[in-house]
Amino acid sequence: MKINEKMATPIEEKVDQNLKIRTGMVNVSDGKCKPEPLRLNLTMELVTLQRLEIVTPTNAQNGPPSESKERMVQITRQKQGGLGLSIKGGAEHKLPILISRIYKDQAADITGQLFVGDAIIKVNGEYITACPHDDAVNILRNAGDIVVLTVKHYRAATPFLQKQLAKDTPDSDNDTTCAELKADEGYKSSVNNGTISRSCSRPMSICSEPEKKWVDVVAVPLMMAYVTRYIYGTDKLRPNAFEVRGINGTSTGIIHCDDLAILSQWLKLINDNVVGLTHLQMKLYNRNFAVGERIEYMGWVNEGVINNNISWQSYKPRFLILKGTEVMLFETPPLNVAGLTKALVVYKVYQTMFRVVKESETVDSRQHCFLLQSAGHEPRYLSVETRQELLRIENSWNAAIVTSVIKLGRKTFAVSHHGKSGGLTLDWQTGFALAEGADSAIVWQYKFSQLRGSSDDGKSKLKLHFQDHETRAIETKELECQVLQSLLFCMHAFLTAKVASVDPAFLSSIQQT
């Protein structure tokens, strides 16, 4: 088969075992050396780059799959022995969930379709690619009597796991095995060189003739993957190229497409899969939270880091999550619910301003930028890859504002009014109210809809302009607040939530999610 070394080929689509697979030729490099032609293979869960090589096929009846295809295997749990398999790996080790042992004459062995080195992608349709080892064990134990596994053979790990079987390593010692697996020279060389070992768990057929086959070079999981067209850490857009980075540390390298239409198509297909998988993971996390505490958005952004000594700024990938009343930034995506407590930055949504940066205001060549500024903190300059992603964040932010304000209900700030100490309360139901004195007597009260404008000196003084319902006259109230920025941001959040709630369908959707 002749490969065109210059042109990317149109994307082909096929369905294999109810799995939609898209393939096409691209050129791939490490960003420094000359690109080489590889085949890009895209499924819902993985983007895989493959090289055409001459291989000696294994005995199809006795060995694992000769190609790393996703397969669906149904197992009937036995009363004695359960599923009849053991697993190693897990997200905490940056390894997939791998079948490390299959017990003779038990459920997994009886199927004849599972092998040591198979990576379990889904259990009864539920993705476990981002699960720690113990969570995966619990999911398998509670999966019912009829269990459908979606698996893919992981050739780089197979020889090592077979050596462990020979040593009779205890199944419970997952941490030790994972550490040894990462240190294994065969495993390291296959990963570091971007190649996957073609070793098999059964002897080759002596009658087999060499043939050309597509062999995996690297496979990147798309769950919470990072897709970018920019040169890492800069505002420089790669011409006709992109990169996909997985949460397990793998990377496709730089994928080049000379045809802009094909490039755009690949980017859309891959991004759609990433968004879909991330949304599924978000729904899994949200099973653990009440309505007002659920996640509204998860996805990658890039944060601009300004250096006063140079004329440009560098960028760092951040994982953004909007959850309940909080907006969080992570260096890496949380792999489980416990990981949500390990954010790099946490702000209250109702005390944070979100603003889309106009094209005329961008500080460099990065497009689709926005600002996050929380009271008492420097603003954070962030960007995303596409206009569609920026709109997703903006819509999710508005939803998060409504959720956080409804959950908060009311917020009171210490203020001074005509020299007297008091408290200005923002109440979701009633609006603005100023109370003074030991008995907190109400001095004045207005609905949010009566506010016609405001002004401040940027330090502590604030003027609120309300319109009287009967006289239509504008009444100005002057206040002083030592945390003026916090008050202004919170006031903006309440007003934004009120505007959004004018649409009953929007408010209803927020309360039900």
Short mmCIF file of C-alpha atoms in Angstrom, two decimals:
data_model
loop_
_atom_site.label_atom_id
_atom_site.label_comp_id
_atom_site.label_asym_id
_atom_site.label_seq_id
_atom_site.Cartn_x
_atom_site.Cartn_y
_atom_site.Cartn_z
CA MET A 1 0.00 0.00 0.00
CA LYS A 2 1.52 3.30 -1.09
CA ILE A 3 1.29 6.21 1.34
CA ASN A 4 1.19 9.79 0.16
CA GLU A 5 3.88 11.49 2.22
CA LYS A 6 2.69 15.03 1.52
CA MET A 7 -1.08 15.04 1.46
CA ALA A 8 -3.55 14.34 4.23
CA THR A 9 -6.29 12.03 2.96
CA PRO A 10 -10.05 12.50 3.36
CA ILE A 11 -11.55 11.05 6.54
CA GLU A 12 -13.17 7.63 6.12
CA GLU A 13 -15.86 6.33 8.44
CA LYS A 14 -16.86 2.76 9.30
CA VAL A 15 -18.73 0.91 12.02
CA ASP A 16 -17.04 -2.04 13.73
CA GLN A 17 -18.87 -3.93 16.52
CA ASN A 18 -21.27 -0.97 16.94
CA LEU A 19 -18.29 1.38 17.36
CA LYS A 20 -17.91 4.28 14.92
CA ILE A 21 -14.31 4.54 13.70
CA ARG A 22 -12.86 7.33 11.56
CA THR A 23 -9.50 7.05 9.83
CA GLY A 24 -7.29 9.13 7.53
CA MET A 25 -3.66 9.75 6.70
CA VAL A 26 -1.86 12.64 8.39
CA ASN A 27 1.75 13.70 8.93
CA VAL A 28 3.11 13.66 12.49
CA SER A 29 6.24 15.18 14.03
CA ASP A 30 7.69 16.02 17.43
CA GLY A 31 7.78 19.71 16.46
CA LYS A 32 11.47 19.54 15.52
CA CYS A 33 12.07 16.71 13.05
CA LYS A 34 10.54 16.10 9.63
CA PRO A 35 6.96 14.78 9.86
CA GLU A 36 6.29 11.15 8.98
CA PRO A 37 3.06 9.79 7.46
CA LEU A 38 0.84 7.93 9.93
CA ARG A 39 -2.78 6.85 9.98
CA LEU A 40 -5.03 8.65 12.46
CA ASN A 41 -7.66 6.33 13.93
CA LEU A 42 -10.45 7.99 15.95
CA THR A 43 -12.99 6.25 18.18
CA MET A 44 -15.21 7.75 20.83
CA GLU A 45 -12.65 7.13 23.58
CA LEU A 46 -9.27 7.18 21.81
CA VAL A 47 -7.23 8.89 19.13
CA THR A 48 -4.61 6.46 17.87
CA LEU A 49 -1.74 6.98 15.44
CA GLN A 50 -0.70 3.93 13.44
CA ARG A 51 2.25 2.98 11.23
CA LEU A 52 2.14 0.47 8.40
CA GLU A 53 4.64 -2.28 9.23
CA ILE A 54 5.50 -5.81 8.17
CA VAL A 55 4.51 -8.14 11.01
CA THR A 56 4.13 -11.84 11.58
CA PRO A 57 0.53 -12.45 12.64
CA THR A 58 -0.32 -14.45 15.74
CA ASN A 59 -2.57 -17.45 15.83
CA ALA A 60 -5.95 -15.74 15.87
CA GLN A 61 -7.58 -18.57 17.77
CA ASN A 62 -5.07 -18.74 20.61
CA GLY A 63 -3.62 -15.26 21.06
CA PRO A 64 -4.84 -11.75 21.81
CA PRO A 65 -6.05 -9.49 18.97
CA SER A 66 -3.35 -8.79 16.39
CA GLU A 67 -4.62 -5.19 16.15
CA SER A 68 -5.54 -2.94 19.04
CA LYS A 69 -9.26 -2.69 18.34
CA GLU A 70 -11.93 -1.99 20.92
CA ARG A 71 -14.06 -5.08 21.60
CA MET A 72 -17.23 -5.67 23.55
CA VAL A 73 -17.21 -8.87 25.61
CA GLN A 74 -20.10 -10.21 27.67
CA ILE A 75 -19.30 -12.18 30.83
CA THR A 76 -21.72 -14.17 32.99
CA ARG A 77 -20.64 -13.88 36.62
CA GLN A 78 -20.16 -17.19 38.44
CA LYS A 79 -21.25 -17.79 42.03
CA GLN A 80 -17.77 -19.12 42.79
CA GLY A 81 -14.97 -16.96 41.37
CA GLY A 82 -17.06 -14.02 40.17
CA LEU A 83 -15.75 -12.67 36.87
CA GLY A 84 -12.61 -14.79 37.08
CA LEU A 85 -10.10 -12.04 36.48
CA SER A 86 -7.78 -9.66 38.34
CA ILE A 87 -6.85 -6.10 37.44
CA LYS A 88 -3.87 -3.79 37.91
CA GLY A 89 -3.25 -0.11 37.18
CA GLY A 90 -5.53 2.86 37.77
CA ALA A 91 -5.65 6.62 37.27
CA GLU A 92 -3.59 7.28 40.41
CA HIS A 93 -0.68 5.52 38.66
CA LYS A 94 -1.40 7.16 35.27
CA LEU A 95 -2.09 3.68 33.88
CA PRO A 96 -5.22 2.15 32.36
CA ILE A 97 -7.20 -0.53 34.19
CA LEU A 98 -5.42 -3.66 32.91
CA ILE A 99 -6.47 -7.30 33.12
CA SER A 100 -3.47 -8.84 34.90
CA ARG A 101 -4.73 -12.39 35.42
CA ILE A 102 -7.41 -14.66 33.95
CA TYR A 103 -8.29 -17.73 36.00
CA LYS A 104 -8.56 -21.03 34.15
CA ASP A 105 -12.09 -22.34 33.54
CA GLN A 106 -13.69 -19.32 35.21
CA ALA A 107 -16.02 -16.69 33.70
CA ALA A 108 -13.48 -14.54 31.81
CA ASP A 109 -11.59 -17.59 30.52
CA ILE A 110 -14.80 -19.25 29.30
CA THR A 111 -15.52 -16.33 26.96
CA GLY A 112 -12.29 -16.94 25.07
CA GLN A 113 -12.30 -13.24 24.18
CA LEU A 114 -10.35 -11.68 27.05
CA PHE A 115 -6.57 -11.62 27.46
CA VAL A 116 -3.93 -10.52 29.92
CA GLY A 117 -3.00 -6.99 28.83
CA ASP A 118 -6.54 -5.97 27.85
CA ALA A 119 -7.36 -2.46 29.06
CA ILE A 120 -10.93 -2.13 30.36
CA ILE A 121 -12.48 1.04 28.93
CA LYS A 122 -16.12 0.63 29.94
CA VAL A 123 -18.17 -1.54 32.28
CA ASN A 124 -21.80 -1.85 31.19
CA GLY A 125 -21.35 1.31 29.16
CA GLU A 126 -19.83 3.33 32.03
CA TYR A 127 -16.38 4.74 31.36
CA ILE A 128 -13.71 3.78 33.89
CA THR A 129 -10.69 5.22 32.03
CA ALA A 130 -10.30 7.95 34.68
CA CYS A 131 -11.00 5.68 37.68
CA PRO A 132 -8.49 4.87 40.42
CA HIS A 133 -7.82 1.15 40.98
CA ASP A 134 -10.12 0.73 44.01
CA ASP A 135 -13.04 2.48 42.28
CA ALA A 136 -12.64 0.19 39.27
CA VAL A 137 -12.67 -2.88 41.55
CA ASN A 138 -15.92 -1.71 43.18
CA ILE A 139 -17.55 -0.98 39.80
CA LEU A 140 -16.68 -4.49 38.57
CA ARG A 141 -17.91 -6.11 41.80
CA ASN A 142 -21.26 -4.30 41.61
CA ALA A 143 -21.82 -4.58 37.86
CA GLY A 144 -24.44 -7.35 38.10
CA ASP A 145 -24.55 -10.94 36.88
CA ILE A 146 -24.31 -10.10 33.18
CA VAL A 147 -21.35 -7.76 32.61
CA VAL A 148 -20.44 -6.16 29.28
CA LEU A 149 -16.82 -5.00 29.09
CA THR A 150 -15.45 -2.71 26.40
CA VAL A 151 -11.76 -3.57 26.15
CA LYS A 152 -8.71 -2.77 24.03
CA HIS A 153 -5.49 -4.76 24.04
CA TYR A 154 -2.55 -2.83 25.57
CA ARG A 155 0.46 -4.51 23.96
CA ALA A 156 3.08 -2.39 25.74
CA ALA A 157 2.10 -3.88 29.10
CA THR A 158 1.42 -7.49 28.06
CA PRO A 159 4.99 -8.91 28.27
CA PHE A 160 5.52 -7.39 31.71
CA LEU A 161 2.22 -8.72 33.07
CA GLN A 162 3.12 -12.17 31.80
CA LYS A 163 6.44 -11.98 33.66
CA GLN A 164 4.52 -11.01 36.80
CA LEU A 165 2.30 -14.07 36.35
CA ALA A 166 5.41 -16.23 36.20
CA LYS A 167 6.62 -14.66 39.46
CA ASP A 168 3.17 -15.28 40.98
CA THR A 169 2.97 -11.68 42.24
CA PRO A 170 0.15 -11.22 44.78
CA ASP A 171 -2.93 -9.71 43.11
CA SER A 172 -3.43 -7.28 45.97
CA ASP A 173 -0.04 -5.63 45.53
CA ASN A 174 -1.19 -3.12 42.90
CA ASP A 175 1.11 -0.24 43.90
CA THR A 176 4.24 -2.39 43.65
CA THR A 177 3.22 -3.86 40.30
CA CYS A 178 2.44 -0.43 38.82
CA ALA A 179 5.76 0.96 40.01
CA GLU A 180 7.61 -2.01 38.54
CA LEU A 181 5.62 -1.72 35.30
CA LYS A 182 6.70 1.91 34.87
CA ALA A 183 10.31 0.91 35.61
CA ASP A 184 10.26 -2.07 33.25
CA GLU A 185 12.75 -1.46 30.44
CA GLY A 186 10.59 -3.04 27.77
CA TYR A 187 7.59 -0.99 28.80
CA LYS A 188 9.61 2.25 29.05
CA SER A 189 11.23 1.82 25.67
CA SER A 190 7.91 1.11 23.98
CA VAL A 191 6.31 4.19 25.53
CA ASN A 192 9.27 6.55 25.20
CA ASN A 193 9.86 5.60 21.58
CA GLY A 194 6.19 6.00 20.78
CA THR A 195 5.91 2.36 19.73
CA ILE A 196 3.84 -0.45 21.11
CA SER A 197 5.39 -3.89 21.50
CA ARG A 198 3.99 -6.58 19.25
CA SER A 199 4.83 -9.35 21.73
CA CYS A 200 2.01 -11.80 22.33
CA SER A 201 1.02 -14.11 25.13
CA ARG A 202 1.00 -17.19 22.85
CA PRO A 203 3.62 -18.64 20.47
CA MET A 204 3.47 -17.48 16.86
CA SER A 205 2.09 -19.89 14.31
CA ILE A 206 4.97 -21.45 12.44
CA CYS A 207 2.83 -21.37 9.30
CA SER A 208 2.24 -17.61 9.45
CA GLU A 209 3.59 -15.48 6.62
CA PRO A 210 4.71 -11.86 7.15
CA GLU A 211 2.16 -9.30 6.07
CA LYS A 212 1.59 -5.54 6.21
CA LYS A 213 -0.58 -4.34 9.06
CA TRP A 214 -1.36 -1.10 10.83
CA VAL A 215 0.45 -1.11 14.16
CA ASP A 216 -0.30 1.37 16.94
CA VAL A 217 2.39 3.98 17.57
CA VAL A 218 0.58 5.87 20.33
CA ALA A 219 -2.96 5.94 21.71
CA VAL A 220 -4.25 8.97 23.60
CA PRO A 221 -7.42 8.71 25.75
CA LEU A 222 -9.89 11.51 24.98
CA MET A 223 -11.53 11.69 28.41
CA MET A 224 -10.67 15.24 29.59
CA ALA A 225 -7.96 15.44 26.91
CA TYR A 226 -6.30 18.73 25.94
CA VAL A 227 -6.53 19.68 22.24
CA THR A 228 -4.57 22.70 21.00
CA ARG A 229 -3.37 24.36 17.81
CA TYR A 230 -0.98 26.66 19.69
CA ILE A 231 2.72 26.08 20.23
CA TYR A 232 2.88 25.06 23.87
CA GLY A 233 3.14 28.00 26.26
CA THR A 234 2.84 30.69 23.57
CA ASP A 235 0.30 32.67 21.58
CA LYS A 236 1.71 31.30 18.29
CA LEU A 237 -0.86 29.39 16.24
CA ARG A 238 0.52 26.39 14.37
CA PRO A 239 -0.28 26.58 10.66
CA ASN A 240 -2.31 23.52 9.62
CA ALA A 241 -1.43 21.51 12.74
CA PHE A 242 -2.68 20.50 16.20
CA GLU A 243 -1.78 18.31 19.19
CA VAL A 244 -3.79 16.10 21.55
CA ARG A 245 -2.55 15.48 25.10
CA GLY A 246 -4.14 12.85 27.35
CA ILE A 247 -4.60 13.07 31.10
CA ASN A 248 -2.26 10.06 31.41
CA GLY A 249 0.62 12.14 30.00
CA THR A 250 0.58 10.72 26.46
CA SER A 251 0.68 12.99 23.40
CA THR A 252 -0.02 12.48 19.72
CA GLY A 253 2.85 14.75 18.79
CA ILE A 254 2.16 17.48 16.23
CA ILE A 255 -0.44 16.33 13.70
CA HIS A 256 -0.11 18.15 10.36
CA CYS A 257 -2.90 18.49 7.77
CA ASP A 258 -2.08 20.53 4.69
CA ASP A 259 -5.78 20.67 3.75
CA LEU A 260 -7.58 23.18 5.99
CA ALA A 261 -10.94 21.49 5.44
CA ILE A 262 -9.57 18.14 6.66
CA LEU A 263 -7.82 19.88 9.57
CA SER A 264 -11.07 21.56 10.64
CA GLN A 265 -12.96 18.29 10.31
CA TRP A 266 -10.48 16.37 12.48
CA LEU A 267 -10.50 19.13 15.11
CA LYS A 268 -14.30 19.16 15.25
CA LEU A 269 -14.59 15.37 15.48
CA ILE A 270 -11.94 15.09 18.20
CA ASN A 271 -13.27 18.07 20.17
CA ASP A 272 -16.83 16.72 19.98
CA ASN A 273 -15.64 13.41 21.45
CA VAL A 274 -13.66 15.17 24.19
CA VAL A 275 -16.66 17.33 25.13
CA GLY A 276 -19.00 14.32 25.08
CA LEU A 277 -16.73 12.17 27.25
CA THR A 278 -16.00 15.03 29.67
CA HIS A 279 -19.74 15.69 29.98
CA LEU A 280 -20.31 12.00 30.82
CA GLN A 281 -17.59 12.18 33.48
CA MET A 282 -19.21 15.33 34.84
CA LYS A 283 -22.54 13.49 35.15
CA LEU A 284 -20.80 10.67 37.02
CA TYR A 285 -19.29 13.17 39.47
CA ASN A 286 -22.65 14.90 39.90
CA ARG A 287 -24.21 11.70 41.24
CA ASN A 288 -22.42 12.57 44.48
CA PHE A 289 -23.79 16.13 44.83
CA ALA A 290 -27.06 17.84 45.65
CA VAL A 291 -28.62 20.17 43.06
CA GLY A 292 -26.95 23.36 44.29
CA GLU A 293 -23.51 21.71 44.48
CA ARG A 294 -23.29 20.14 41.02
CA ILE A 295 -20.74 20.81 38.31
CA GLU A 296 -21.90 23.11 35.49
CA TYR A 297 -18.74 23.03 33.38
CA MET A 298 -15.41 21.19 33.04
CA GLY A 299 -12.78 21.90 30.41
CA TRP A 300 -9.32 23.14 29.50
CA VAL A 301 -8.34 26.82 29.31
CA ASN A 302 -4.98 28.55 29.03
CA GLU A 303 -3.92 31.17 31.56
CA GLY A 304 -1.71 34.04 30.50
CA VAL A 305 1.20 34.66 32.85
CA ILE A 306 2.37 38.25 32.46
CA ASN A 307 6.06 39.05 32.93
CA ASN A 308 6.85 42.73 33.28
CA ASN A 309 10.43 42.22 32.08
CA ILE A 310 9.42 41.07 28.59
CA SER A 311 6.93 42.25 26.00
CA TRP A 312 5.03 38.95 25.79
CA GLN A 313 3.39 36.56 28.19
CA SER A 314 3.56 32.80 28.46
CA TYR A 315 0.58 30.48 28.83
CA LYS A 316 -0.10 27.55 31.12
CA PRO A 317 -2.89 24.99 30.63
CA ARG A 318 -5.47 25.04 33.42
CA PHE A 319 -8.50 22.82 33.95
CA LEU A 320 -11.54 24.99 34.72
CA ILE A 321 -14.49 23.71 36.77
CA LEU A 322 -17.68 25.57 37.70
CA LYS A 323 -19.24 23.74 40.64
CA GLY A 324 -22.05 24.98 42.87
CA THR A 325 -21.01 28.38 44.21
CA GLU A 326 -17.34 28.00 43.22
CA VAL A 327 -15.10 28.44 40.21
CA MET A 328 -11.90 26.37 40.38
CA LEU A 329 -8.67 26.13 38.40
CA PHE A 330 -6.56 22.95 38.45
CA GLU A 331 -3.13 22.15 37.06
CA THR A 332 -4.44 18.72 36.04
CA PRO A 333 -8.02 17.37 35.87
CA PRO A 334 -9.35 15.73 39.06
CA LEU A 335 -9.48 11.95 38.53
CA ASN A 336 -12.19 11.38 41.15
CA VAL A 337 -14.52 13.27 43.47
CA ALA A 338 -11.80 13.56 46.13
CA GLY A 339 -9.60 15.32 43.58
CA LEU A 340 -12.06 18.24 43.46
CA THR A 341 -10.63 19.41 46.79
CA LYS A 342 -7.14 19.91 45.29
CA ALA A 343 -7.74 23.01 43.18
CA LEU A 344 -4.94 25.49 42.52
CA VAL A 345 -7.39 28.40 42.83
CA VAL A 346 -10.92 28.58 44.27
CA TYR A 347 -13.18 31.64 44.01
CA LYS A 348 -16.82 32.18 44.93
CA VAL A 349 -18.84 32.66 41.74
CA TYR A 350 -21.01 35.38 43.28
CA GLN A 351 -17.89 37.39 44.19
CA THR A 352 -16.16 36.96 40.83
CA MET A 353 -16.55 38.92 37.61
CA PHE A 354 -16.52 37.16 34.25
CA ARG A 355 -15.90 39.27 31.16
CA VAL A 356 -15.28 38.28 27.55
CA VAL A 357 -12.32 40.21 26.14
CA LYS A 358 -13.08 42.01 22.86
CA GLU A 359 -10.77 41.30 19.92
CA SER A 360 -9.53 44.88 20.05
CA GLU A 361 -8.51 44.38 23.73
CA THR A 362 -6.53 41.13 23.46
CA VAL A 363 -2.94 41.46 24.68
CA ASP A 364 -1.41 39.21 22.00
CA SER A 365 -2.32 36.85 19.16
CA ARG A 366 -4.44 34.51 21.31
CA GLN A 367 -8.12 34.66 20.46
CA HIS A 368 -11.27 33.78 22.44
CA CYS A 369 -10.09 35.31 25.71
CA PHE A 370 -11.89 36.19 28.93
CA LEU A 371 -11.12 37.63 32.36
CA LEU A 372 -11.91 36.22 35.79
CA GLN A 373 -11.49 38.65 38.66
CA SER A 374 -12.40 37.85 42.23
CA ALA A 375 -12.62 40.51 44.90
CA GLY A 376 -9.21 41.17 46.46
CA HIS A 377 -7.31 39.25 43.75
CA GLU A 378 -5.55 40.15 40.52
CA PRO A 379 -7.56 39.39 37.36
CA ARG A 380 -6.77 36.15 35.55
CA TYR A 381 -6.44 36.35 31.77
CA LEU A 382 -7.66 33.12 30.15
CA SER A 383 -8.21 31.84 26.63
CA VAL A 384 -9.80 28.86 24.90
CA GLU A 385 -9.30 27.30 21.47
CA THR A 386 -12.62 28.11 19.80
CA ARG A 387 -15.47 30.57 19.83
CA GLN A 388 -17.88 27.70 20.54
CA GLU A 389 -15.95 26.78 23.71
CA LEU A 390 -16.00 30.40 24.88
CA LEU A 391 -19.79 30.47 24.41
CA ARG A 392 -20.09 27.20 26.38
CA ILE A 393 -18.17 28.75 29.27
CA GLU A 394 -20.20 31.97 29.12
CA ASN A 395 -23.51 30.07 29.18
CA SER A 396 -22.27 27.82 31.98
CA TRP A 397 -21.13 30.88 33.92
CA ASN A 398 -24.60 32.44 33.71
CA ALA A 399 -26.11 29.16 34.90
CA ALA A 400 -23.57 29.00 37.75
CA ILE A 401 -24.40 32.59 38.75
CA VAL A 402 -28.09 31.73 39.09
CA THR A 403 -27.32 28.52 40.99
CA SER A 404 -24.92 30.25 43.39
CA VAL A 405 -27.18 33.25 44.07
CA ILE A 406 -30.25 31.06 44.71
CA LYS A 407 -28.17 28.87 47.04
CA LEU A 408 -26.72 31.93 48.79
CA GLY A 409 -30.12 33.60 49.14
CA ARG A 410 -28.89 36.78 50.76
CA LYS A 411 -25.64 38.54 51.57
CA THR A 412 -25.04 41.45 53.97
CA PHE A 413 -22.15 43.93 53.81
CA ALA A 414 -21.05 46.32 56.56
CA VAL A 415 -21.52 49.90 55.30
CA SER A 416 -21.69 53.46 56.56
CA HIS A 417 -24.71 55.65 55.66
CA HIS A 418 -24.62 59.37 56.58
CA GLY A 419 -21.98 58.57 59.19
CA LYS A 420 -24.00 55.75 60.78
CA SER A 421 -22.93 52.10 60.72
CA GLY A 422 -25.33 49.70 59.11
CA GLY A 423 -25.69 46.67 56.90
CA LEU A 424 -26.63 46.60 53.22
CA THR A 425 -28.38 43.33 52.41
CA LEU A 426 -28.81 41.88 48.94
CA ASP A 427 -31.75 39.46 49.04
CA TRP A 428 -32.71 37.21 46.11
CA GLN A 429 -36.42 37.63 46.90
CA THR A 430 -36.74 41.24 48.08
CA GLY A 431 -33.79 43.20 46.63
CA PHE A 432 -31.76 45.93 48.43
CA ALA A 433 -32.29 46.81 52.09
CA LEU A 434 -30.34 49.07 54.46
CA ALA A 435 -30.59 48.35 58.18
CA GLU A 436 -29.15 50.45 61.03
CA GLY A 437 -28.97 50.38 64.80
CA ALA A 438 -28.84 47.62 67.36
CA ASP A 439 -32.29 46.40 66.36
CA SER A 440 -31.36 46.40 62.64
CA ALA A 441 -34.27 48.61 61.72
CA ILE A 442 -34.87 48.95 57.96
CA VAL A 443 -34.01 52.48 56.80
CA TRP A 444 -34.84 51.98 53.13
CA GLN A 445 -35.62 49.12 50.78
CA TYR A 446 -35.81 48.76 46.97
CA LYS A 447 -36.38 45.96 44.49
CA PHE A 448 -33.59 45.03 42.09
CA SER A 449 -35.76 46.30 39.22
CA GLN A 450 -35.73 49.81 40.74
CA LEU A 451 -31.97 50.22 40.39
CA ARG A 452 -31.25 52.62 37.53
CA GLY A 453 -27.50 52.98 37.93
CA SER A 454 -24.53 53.19 40.25
CA SER A 455 -21.17 54.91 40.53
CA ASP A 456 -18.16 54.57 42.80
CA ASP A 457 -14.75 56.12 43.45
CA GLY A 458 -12.90 52.80 43.15
CA LYS A 459 -11.99 52.88 46.85
CA SER A 460 -14.88 52.86 49.33
CA LYS A 461 -17.63 55.28 48.25
CA LEU A 462 -20.69 54.07 46.37
CA LYS A 463 -23.79 55.77 44.98
CA LEU A 464 -26.91 53.77 44.13
CA HIS A 465 -29.61 55.42 42.00
CA PHE A 466 -33.12 54.03 42.49
CA GLN A 467 -36.40 55.04 40.83
CA ASP A 468 -39.47 55.50 43.01
CA HIS A 469 -42.39 53.44 41.71
CA GLU A 470 -44.99 56.15 42.32
CA THR A 471 -43.24 59.47 41.65
CA ARG A 472 -40.78 58.02 39.07
CA ALA A 473 -38.17 60.29 40.68
CA ILE A 474 -34.56 59.11 41.00
CA GLU A 475 -33.40 58.72 44.59
CA THR A 476 -29.65 58.51 45.22
CA LYS A 477 -28.28 56.65 48.22
CA GLU A 478 -24.67 57.24 49.25
CA LEU A 479 -22.76 54.53 51.10
CA GLU A 480 -19.23 53.72 52.19
CA CYS A 481 -17.92 50.14 52.25
CA GLN A 482 -14.41 48.97 53.10
CA VAL A 483 -14.82 45.90 50.84
CA LEU A 484 -16.30 47.86 47.94
CA GLN A 485 -15.07 45.52 45.18
CA SER A 486 -16.59 42.50 46.90
CA LEU A 487 -19.90 44.36 47.27
CA LEU A 488 -19.91 45.44 43.61
CA PHE A 489 -19.12 41.94 42.32
CA CYS A 490 -21.81 40.40 44.52
CA MET A 491 -24.32 43.04 43.45
CA HIS A 492 -23.49 42.29 39.81
CA ALA A 493 -24.06 38.57 40.44
CA PHE A 494 -27.51 39.18 41.98
CA LEU A 495 -28.53 41.45 39.11
CA THR A 496 -27.24 38.99 36.49
CA ALA A 497 -29.18 36.18 38.16
CA LYS A 498 -32.35 38.30 38.20
CA VAL A 499 -32.02 39.09 34.49
CA ALA A 500 -31.45 35.41 33.66
CA SER A 501 -34.45 34.35 35.76
CA VAL A 502 -36.78 36.55 33.70
CA ASP A 503 -36.79 33.57 31.31
CA PRO A 504 -38.88 30.96 33.23
CA ALA A 505 -37.57 28.11 31.06
CA PHE A 506 -33.98 29.07 31.88
CA LEU A 507 -34.62 29.25 35.61
CA SER A 508 -36.50 25.93 35.53
CA SER A 509 -33.62 24.23 33.73
CA ILE A 510 -31.15 25.50 36.35
CA GLN A 511 -33.25 24.17 39.23
CA GLN A 512 -33.64 20.73 37.65
CA THR A 513 -30.03 20.03 36.59
#
